[in-house]
Short mmCIF file of C-alpha atoms and ligand atoms in Angstrom, two decimals:
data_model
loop_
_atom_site.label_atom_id
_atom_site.label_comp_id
_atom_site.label_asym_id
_atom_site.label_seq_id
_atom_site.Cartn_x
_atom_site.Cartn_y
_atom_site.Cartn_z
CA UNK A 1 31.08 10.08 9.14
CA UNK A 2 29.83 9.28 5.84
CA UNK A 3 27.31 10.68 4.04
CA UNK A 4 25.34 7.59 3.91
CA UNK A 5 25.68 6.98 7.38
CA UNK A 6 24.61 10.50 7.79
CA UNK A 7 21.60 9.78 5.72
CA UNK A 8 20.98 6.44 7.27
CA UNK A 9 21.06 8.17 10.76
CA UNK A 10 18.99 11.12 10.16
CA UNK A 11 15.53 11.45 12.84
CA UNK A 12 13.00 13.75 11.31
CA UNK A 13 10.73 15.48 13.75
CA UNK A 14 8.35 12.31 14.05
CA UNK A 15 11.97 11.94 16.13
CA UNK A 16 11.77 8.31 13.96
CA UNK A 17 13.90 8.29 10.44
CA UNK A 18 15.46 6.20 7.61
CA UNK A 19 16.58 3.34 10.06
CA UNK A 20 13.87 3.06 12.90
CA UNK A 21 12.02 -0.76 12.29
CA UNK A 22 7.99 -0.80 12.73
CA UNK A 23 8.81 -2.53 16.61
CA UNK A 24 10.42 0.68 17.44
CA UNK A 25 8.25 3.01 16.05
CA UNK A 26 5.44 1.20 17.87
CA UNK A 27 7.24 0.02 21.32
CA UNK A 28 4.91 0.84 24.11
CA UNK A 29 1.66 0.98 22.20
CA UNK A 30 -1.38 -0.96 23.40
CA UNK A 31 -3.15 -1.97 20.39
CA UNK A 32 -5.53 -4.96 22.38
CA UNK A 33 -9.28 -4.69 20.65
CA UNK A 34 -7.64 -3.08 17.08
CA UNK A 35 -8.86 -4.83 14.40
CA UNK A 36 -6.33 -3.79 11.31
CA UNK A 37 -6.82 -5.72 7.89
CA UNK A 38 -3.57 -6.06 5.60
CA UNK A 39 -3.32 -6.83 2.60
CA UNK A 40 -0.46 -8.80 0.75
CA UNK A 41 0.12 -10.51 4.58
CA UNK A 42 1.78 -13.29 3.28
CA UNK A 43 5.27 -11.69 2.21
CA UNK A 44 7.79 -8.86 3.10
CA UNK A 45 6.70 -5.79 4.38
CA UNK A 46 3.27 -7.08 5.15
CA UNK A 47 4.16 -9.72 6.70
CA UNK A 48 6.48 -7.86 9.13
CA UNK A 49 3.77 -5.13 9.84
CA UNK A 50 1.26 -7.78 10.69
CA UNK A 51 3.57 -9.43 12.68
CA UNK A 52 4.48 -6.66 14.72
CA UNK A 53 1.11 -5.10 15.17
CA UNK A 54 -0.32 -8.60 16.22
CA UNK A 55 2.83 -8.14 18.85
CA UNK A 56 1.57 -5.01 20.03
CA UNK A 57 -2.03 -6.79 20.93
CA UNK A 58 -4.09 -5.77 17.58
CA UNK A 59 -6.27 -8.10 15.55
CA UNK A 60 -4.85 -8.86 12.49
CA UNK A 61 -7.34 -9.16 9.23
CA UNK A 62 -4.65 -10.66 7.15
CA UNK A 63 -5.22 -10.72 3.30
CA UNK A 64 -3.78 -12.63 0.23
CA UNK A 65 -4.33 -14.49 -2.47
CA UNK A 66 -5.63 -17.40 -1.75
CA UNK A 67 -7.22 -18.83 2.24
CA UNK A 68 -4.47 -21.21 2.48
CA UNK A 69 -1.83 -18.56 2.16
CA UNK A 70 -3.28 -16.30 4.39
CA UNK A 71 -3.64 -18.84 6.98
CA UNK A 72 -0.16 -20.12 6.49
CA UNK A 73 1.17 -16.44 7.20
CA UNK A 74 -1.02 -15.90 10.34
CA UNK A 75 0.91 -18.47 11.98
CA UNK A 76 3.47 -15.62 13.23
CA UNK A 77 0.07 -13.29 14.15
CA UNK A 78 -1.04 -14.48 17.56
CA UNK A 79 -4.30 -16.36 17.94
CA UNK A 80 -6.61 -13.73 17.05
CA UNK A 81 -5.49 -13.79 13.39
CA UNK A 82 -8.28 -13.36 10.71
CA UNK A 83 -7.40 -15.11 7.15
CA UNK A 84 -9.05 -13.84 4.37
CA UNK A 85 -8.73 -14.67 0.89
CA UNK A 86 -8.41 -11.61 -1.43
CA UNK A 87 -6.51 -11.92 -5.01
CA UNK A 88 -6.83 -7.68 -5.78
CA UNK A 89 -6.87 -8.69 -9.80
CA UNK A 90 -9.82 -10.65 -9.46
CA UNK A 91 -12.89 -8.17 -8.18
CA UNK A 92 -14.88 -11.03 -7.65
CA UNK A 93 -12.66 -12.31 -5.08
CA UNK A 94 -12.47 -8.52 -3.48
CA UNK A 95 -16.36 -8.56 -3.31
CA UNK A 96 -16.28 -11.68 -1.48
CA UNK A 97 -13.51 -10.55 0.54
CA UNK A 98 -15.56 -7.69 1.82
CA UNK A 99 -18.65 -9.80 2.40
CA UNK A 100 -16.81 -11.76 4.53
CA UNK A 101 -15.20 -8.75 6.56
CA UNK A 102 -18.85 -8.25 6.87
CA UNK A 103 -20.43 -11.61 7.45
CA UNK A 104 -18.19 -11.54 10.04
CA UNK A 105 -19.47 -8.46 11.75
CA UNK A 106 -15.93 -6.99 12.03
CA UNK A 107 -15.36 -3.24 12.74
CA UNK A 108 -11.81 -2.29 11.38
CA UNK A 109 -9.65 0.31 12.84
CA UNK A 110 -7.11 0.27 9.85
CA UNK A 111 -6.58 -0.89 6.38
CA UNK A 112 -2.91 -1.09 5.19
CA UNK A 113 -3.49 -1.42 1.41
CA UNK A 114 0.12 -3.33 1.14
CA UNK A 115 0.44 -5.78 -1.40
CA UNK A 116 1.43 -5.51 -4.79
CA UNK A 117 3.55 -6.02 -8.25
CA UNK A 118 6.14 -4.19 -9.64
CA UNK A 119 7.75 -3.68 -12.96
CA UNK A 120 5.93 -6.34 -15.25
CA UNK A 121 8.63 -6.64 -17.96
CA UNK A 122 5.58 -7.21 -20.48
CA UNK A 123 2.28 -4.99 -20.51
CA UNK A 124 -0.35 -7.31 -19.35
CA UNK A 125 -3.92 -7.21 -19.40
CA UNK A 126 -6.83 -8.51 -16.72
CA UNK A 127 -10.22 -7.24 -17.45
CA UNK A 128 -9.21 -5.29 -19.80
CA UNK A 129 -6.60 -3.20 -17.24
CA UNK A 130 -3.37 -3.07 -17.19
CA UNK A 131 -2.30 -5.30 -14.18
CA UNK A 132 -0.24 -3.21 -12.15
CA UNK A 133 -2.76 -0.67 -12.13
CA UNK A 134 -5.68 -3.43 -11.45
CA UNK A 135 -3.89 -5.01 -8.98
CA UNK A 136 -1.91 -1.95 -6.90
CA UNK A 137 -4.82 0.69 -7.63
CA UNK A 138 -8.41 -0.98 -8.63
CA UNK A 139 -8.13 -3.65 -6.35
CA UNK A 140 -7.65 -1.63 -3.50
CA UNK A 141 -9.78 0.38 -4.83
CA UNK A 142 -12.95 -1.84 -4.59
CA UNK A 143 -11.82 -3.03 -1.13
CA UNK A 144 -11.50 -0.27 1.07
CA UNK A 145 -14.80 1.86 -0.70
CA UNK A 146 -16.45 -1.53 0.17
CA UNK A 147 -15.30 -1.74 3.45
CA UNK A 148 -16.47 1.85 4.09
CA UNK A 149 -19.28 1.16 6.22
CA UNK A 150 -17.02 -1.18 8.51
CA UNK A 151 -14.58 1.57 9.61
CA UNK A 152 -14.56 3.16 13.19
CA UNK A 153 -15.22 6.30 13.65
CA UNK A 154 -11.10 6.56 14.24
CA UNK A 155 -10.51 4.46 11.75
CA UNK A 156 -6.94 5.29 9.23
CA UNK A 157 -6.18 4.07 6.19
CA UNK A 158 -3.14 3.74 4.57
CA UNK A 159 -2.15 3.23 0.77
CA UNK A 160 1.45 1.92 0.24
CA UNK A 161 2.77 4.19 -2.42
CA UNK A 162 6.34 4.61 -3.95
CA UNK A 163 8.94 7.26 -4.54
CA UNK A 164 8.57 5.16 -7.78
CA UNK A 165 5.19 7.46 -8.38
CA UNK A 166 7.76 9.64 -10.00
CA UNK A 167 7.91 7.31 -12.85
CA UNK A 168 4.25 8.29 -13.56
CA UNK A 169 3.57 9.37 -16.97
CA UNK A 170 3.95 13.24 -17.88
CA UNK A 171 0.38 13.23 -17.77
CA UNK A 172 0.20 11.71 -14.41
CA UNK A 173 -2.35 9.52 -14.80
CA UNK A 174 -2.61 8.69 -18.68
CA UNK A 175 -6.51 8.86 -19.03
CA UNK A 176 -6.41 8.54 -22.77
CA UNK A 177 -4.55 5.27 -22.63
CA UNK A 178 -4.98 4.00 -19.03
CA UNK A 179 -3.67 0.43 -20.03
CA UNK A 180 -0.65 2.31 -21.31
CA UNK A 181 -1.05 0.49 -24.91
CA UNK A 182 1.17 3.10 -27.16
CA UNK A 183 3.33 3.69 -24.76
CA UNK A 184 4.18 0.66 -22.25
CA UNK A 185 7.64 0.52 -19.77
CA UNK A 186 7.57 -1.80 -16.61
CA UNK A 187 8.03 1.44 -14.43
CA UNK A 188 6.05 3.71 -15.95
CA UNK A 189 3.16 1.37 -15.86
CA UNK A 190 4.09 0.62 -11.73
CA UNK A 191 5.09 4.49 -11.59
CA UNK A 192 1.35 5.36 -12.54
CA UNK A 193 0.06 2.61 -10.21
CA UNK A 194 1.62 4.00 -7.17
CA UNK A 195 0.56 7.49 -8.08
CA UNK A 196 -2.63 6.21 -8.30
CA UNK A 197 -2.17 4.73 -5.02
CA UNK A 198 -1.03 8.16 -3.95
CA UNK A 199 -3.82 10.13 -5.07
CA UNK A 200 -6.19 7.45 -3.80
CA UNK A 201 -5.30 8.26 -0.40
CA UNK A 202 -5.27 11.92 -1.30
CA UNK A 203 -9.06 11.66 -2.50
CA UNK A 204 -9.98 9.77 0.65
CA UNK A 205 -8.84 12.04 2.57
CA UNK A 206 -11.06 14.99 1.11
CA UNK A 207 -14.08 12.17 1.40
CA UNK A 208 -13.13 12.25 5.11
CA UNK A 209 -12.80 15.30 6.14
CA UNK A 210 -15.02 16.91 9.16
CA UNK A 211 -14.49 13.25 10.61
CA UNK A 212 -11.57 11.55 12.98
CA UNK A 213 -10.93 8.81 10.25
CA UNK A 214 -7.59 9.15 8.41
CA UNK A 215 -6.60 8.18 4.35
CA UNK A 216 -2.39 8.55 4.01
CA UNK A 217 0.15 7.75 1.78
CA UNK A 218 3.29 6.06 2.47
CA UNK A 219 7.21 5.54 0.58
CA UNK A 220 8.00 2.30 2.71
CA UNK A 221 12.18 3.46 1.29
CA UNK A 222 13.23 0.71 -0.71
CA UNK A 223 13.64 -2.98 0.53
CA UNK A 224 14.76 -6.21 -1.33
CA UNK A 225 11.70 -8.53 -1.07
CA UNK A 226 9.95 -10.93 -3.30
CA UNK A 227 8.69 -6.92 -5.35
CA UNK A 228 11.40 -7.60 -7.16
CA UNK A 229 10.92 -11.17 -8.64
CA UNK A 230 9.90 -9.17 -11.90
CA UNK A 231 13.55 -7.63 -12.73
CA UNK A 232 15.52 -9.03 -14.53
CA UNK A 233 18.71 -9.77 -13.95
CA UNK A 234 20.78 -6.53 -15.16
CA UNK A 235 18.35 -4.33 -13.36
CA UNK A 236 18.99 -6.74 -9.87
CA UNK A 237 22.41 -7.41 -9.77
CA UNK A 238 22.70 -2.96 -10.06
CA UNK A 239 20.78 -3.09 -6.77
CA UNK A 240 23.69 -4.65 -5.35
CA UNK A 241 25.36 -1.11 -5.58
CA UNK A 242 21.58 0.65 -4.47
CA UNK A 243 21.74 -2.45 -1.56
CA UNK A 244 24.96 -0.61 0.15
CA UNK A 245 23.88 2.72 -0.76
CA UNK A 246 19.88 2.89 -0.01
CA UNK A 247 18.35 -0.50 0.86
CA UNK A 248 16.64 -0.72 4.02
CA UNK A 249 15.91 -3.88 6.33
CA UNK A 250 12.71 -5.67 6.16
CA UNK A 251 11.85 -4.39 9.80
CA UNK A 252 12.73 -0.70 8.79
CA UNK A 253 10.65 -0.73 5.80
CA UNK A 254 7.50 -1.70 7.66
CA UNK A 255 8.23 0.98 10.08
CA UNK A 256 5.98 3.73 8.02
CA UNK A 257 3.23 1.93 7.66
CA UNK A 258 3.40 0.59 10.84
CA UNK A 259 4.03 4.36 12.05
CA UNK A 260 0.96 5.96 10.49
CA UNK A 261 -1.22 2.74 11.27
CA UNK A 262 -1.08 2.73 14.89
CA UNK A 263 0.94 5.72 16.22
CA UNK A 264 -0.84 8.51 18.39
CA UNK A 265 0.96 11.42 16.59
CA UNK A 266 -0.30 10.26 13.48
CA UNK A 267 -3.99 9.89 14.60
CA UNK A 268 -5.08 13.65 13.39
CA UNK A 269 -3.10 13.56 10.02
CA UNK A 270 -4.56 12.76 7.11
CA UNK A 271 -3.99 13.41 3.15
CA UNK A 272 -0.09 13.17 3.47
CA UNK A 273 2.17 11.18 2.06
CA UNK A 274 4.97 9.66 4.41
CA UNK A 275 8.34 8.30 3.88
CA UNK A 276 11.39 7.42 6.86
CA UNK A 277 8.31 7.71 9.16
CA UNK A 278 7.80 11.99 8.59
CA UNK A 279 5.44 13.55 6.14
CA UNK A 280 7.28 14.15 2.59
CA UNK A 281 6.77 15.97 -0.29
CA UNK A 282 5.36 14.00 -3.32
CA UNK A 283 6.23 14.70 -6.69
CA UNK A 284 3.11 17.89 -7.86
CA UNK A 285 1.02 15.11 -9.73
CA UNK A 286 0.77 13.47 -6.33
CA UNK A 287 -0.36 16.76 -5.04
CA UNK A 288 -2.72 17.67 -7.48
CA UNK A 289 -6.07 17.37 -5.89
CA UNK A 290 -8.33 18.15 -9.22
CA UNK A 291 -6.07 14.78 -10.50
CA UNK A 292 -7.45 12.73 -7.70
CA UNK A 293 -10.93 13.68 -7.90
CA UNK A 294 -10.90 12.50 -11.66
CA UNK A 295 -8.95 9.35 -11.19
CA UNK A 296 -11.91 8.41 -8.16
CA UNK A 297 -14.62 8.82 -10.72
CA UNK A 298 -12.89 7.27 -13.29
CA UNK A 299 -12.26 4.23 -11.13
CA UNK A 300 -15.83 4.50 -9.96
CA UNK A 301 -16.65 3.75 -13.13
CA UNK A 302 -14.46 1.12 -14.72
CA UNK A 303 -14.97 -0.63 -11.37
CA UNK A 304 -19.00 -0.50 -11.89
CA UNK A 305 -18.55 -2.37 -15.23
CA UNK A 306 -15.89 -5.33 -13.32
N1 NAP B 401 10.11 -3.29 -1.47
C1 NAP B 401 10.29 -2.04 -1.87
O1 NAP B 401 11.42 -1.60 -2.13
C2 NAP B 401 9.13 -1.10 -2.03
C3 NAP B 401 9.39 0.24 -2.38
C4 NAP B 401 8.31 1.10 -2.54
C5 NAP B 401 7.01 0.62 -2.37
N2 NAP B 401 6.80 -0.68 -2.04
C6 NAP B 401 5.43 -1.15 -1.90
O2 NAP B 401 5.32 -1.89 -0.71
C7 NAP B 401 4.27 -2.88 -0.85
C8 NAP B 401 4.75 -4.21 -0.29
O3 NAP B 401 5.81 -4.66 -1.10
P1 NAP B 401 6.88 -5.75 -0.63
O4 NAP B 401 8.20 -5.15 -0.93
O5 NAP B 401 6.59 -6.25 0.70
O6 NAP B 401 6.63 -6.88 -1.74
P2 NAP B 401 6.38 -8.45 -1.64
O7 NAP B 401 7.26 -9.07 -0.64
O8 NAP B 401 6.43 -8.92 -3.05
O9 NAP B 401 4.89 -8.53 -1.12
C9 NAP B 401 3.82 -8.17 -1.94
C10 NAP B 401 2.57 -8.83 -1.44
O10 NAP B 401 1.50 -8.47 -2.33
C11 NAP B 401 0.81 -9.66 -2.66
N3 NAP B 401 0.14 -9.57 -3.95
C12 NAP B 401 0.69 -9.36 -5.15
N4 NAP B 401 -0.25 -9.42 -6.10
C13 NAP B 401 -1.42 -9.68 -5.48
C14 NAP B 401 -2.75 -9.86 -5.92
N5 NAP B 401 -3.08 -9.84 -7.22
N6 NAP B 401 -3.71 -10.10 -5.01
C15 NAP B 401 -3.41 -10.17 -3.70
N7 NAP B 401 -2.17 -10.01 -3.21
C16 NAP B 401 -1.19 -9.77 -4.11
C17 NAP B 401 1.89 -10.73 -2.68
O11 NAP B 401 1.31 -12.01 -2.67
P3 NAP B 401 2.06 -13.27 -3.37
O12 NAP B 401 3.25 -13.54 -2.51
O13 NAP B 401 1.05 -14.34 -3.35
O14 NAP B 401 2.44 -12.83 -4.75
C18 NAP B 401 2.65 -10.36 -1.42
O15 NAP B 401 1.98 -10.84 -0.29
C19 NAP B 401 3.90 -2.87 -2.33
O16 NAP B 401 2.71 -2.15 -2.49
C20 NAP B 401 5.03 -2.13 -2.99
O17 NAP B 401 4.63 -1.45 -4.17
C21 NAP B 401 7.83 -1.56 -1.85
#
């Protein structure tokens, strides 16, 4: 057998691995009266999560950009489907995003912080932020601290991170330059917003604990969806090598998330970061707890001023 067949058919002790798809990893669950928001529900790895968890009898809350969008992607989520209209770069749009969640009287039993942008070829700036960062970190960021008061007492939340957290800066999170203007690469600016993400879930975790609600990280593996609309075309036509090597299915990739969302052995674990459905060592910026405590109050703060 080859090694990457090895690889591809290895089971951690979750007894789920690199190839189980989120309808395995949740076949048999009864998720009727769940209410789960998603974000980015309109495209790849969202899209199949919501799908599937909708299958499984759960309320989806399905977020993107714009109503229409969200409503359009719904269509494959039963008839239960929420759409909600949340563009993460704009925090005005978050805010109202919440209110809504709220206006609606809506108790959620899990946020999947999903969508986001990868590898901006130029730096580029939104309120003043770097837009990865915004986007993958703030945004979410301002959503689920908003939506605090809405969560069940059971309630988990998970952050999609990225192996790609190892691209972070040396400095982890680069507090001196957070818009990475002396020293700007397309993955170390998405590197730093998926440790963020990381240490996000990390942070919530610690805010958590003494309850039953959950904060985790996840490494979805990686997946060719529309993330990738940013490379260019030297950097995509080498994932046709990574494709035969490492690339998952759509259905596999979703399988994390949808595994530490909903799954029973997950319910007591919190403050871990996840990848081929297990819990995974992160690189040590991702475990450094004093770093996660001073990117939440630094966030606290830029977000006060947005
Ligand atoms: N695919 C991988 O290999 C891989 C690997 C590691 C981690 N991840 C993580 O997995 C998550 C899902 O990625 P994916 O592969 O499913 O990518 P995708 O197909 O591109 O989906 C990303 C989703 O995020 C939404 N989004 C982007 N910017 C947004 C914004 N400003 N406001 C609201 N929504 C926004 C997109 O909406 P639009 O369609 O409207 O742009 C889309 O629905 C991401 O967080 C990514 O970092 C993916």
């Amino acid at each position: 057998m080859s090694i990457v067949a090895l690889i591809k058919g290895r089971r951690g002790a979750s007894g789920f691995g690199y190839a189980s798809t989120a309808e395995e990893v949740t076949a048999g669950l009864d998720l009727r009266g769940k209410n789960i928001l998603i974000t980015g529900v309109n495209s790849g790895l969202g899209q199949e999560n919501a799908r599937v968890l909708a299958a499984r009898g759960a309320r989806i809350l399905g977020c993107a950009r714009t109503h229409d969008k969200a409503l359009e992607a719904g269509r494959h989520c039963g008839a239960q489907f929420v759409p909600l209209a949340c563009e993460l770069s704009e925090p005005a749009s978050v805010r109202a995003c919440v209110a809504e969640v709220q206006r609606q009287g809506l108790r959620l039993d899990g946020i999947i912080c999903n969508a986001g942008i990868m590898a901006l070829p130029e730096r580029k700036l939104q309120h003043g932020q770097e837009l990865q960062f915004l986007t993958n970190h703030i945004g979410h960021f301002l959503l689920v601290t908003g939506l605090l008061p809405q969560l069940t007492e059971h309630a988990r939340v998970v952050v999609l991170s990225s192996s790609a957290h190892n691209a972070a800066p040396k400095a982890g999170i680069q507090f001196d330059d957070l818009s990475l203007e002396r020293s700007y690469t397309p993955w170390r600016a998405y590197g730093q917003s998926k440790l963020a993400n990381l240490l996000f879930a990390r942070a919530l975790a610690r805010r958590f604990a003494g309850s039953a609600r959950t904060a985790n990280a996840v490494h979805p593996g990686v997946i060719a969806t529309n993330l990738m609309r940013h490379m260019n075309p030297i950097a995509r036509a080498s994932m046709g090598l990574a494709e035969v090597i490492a690339l998952k299915t759509i259905p596999q990739g979703a399988a994390t998330q949808c595994y530490v969302a909903a799954h029973p052995a997950t319910a007591a674990i919190s403050g871990e970061f996840f990848a081929d459905c297990n819990v995974a060592r992160s690189s040590a910026a991702g475990r450094d707890l004093a770093l996660a405590e001073r990117l939440w109050m630094v966030t606290e703060e830029i977000t006060s001023k947005l």
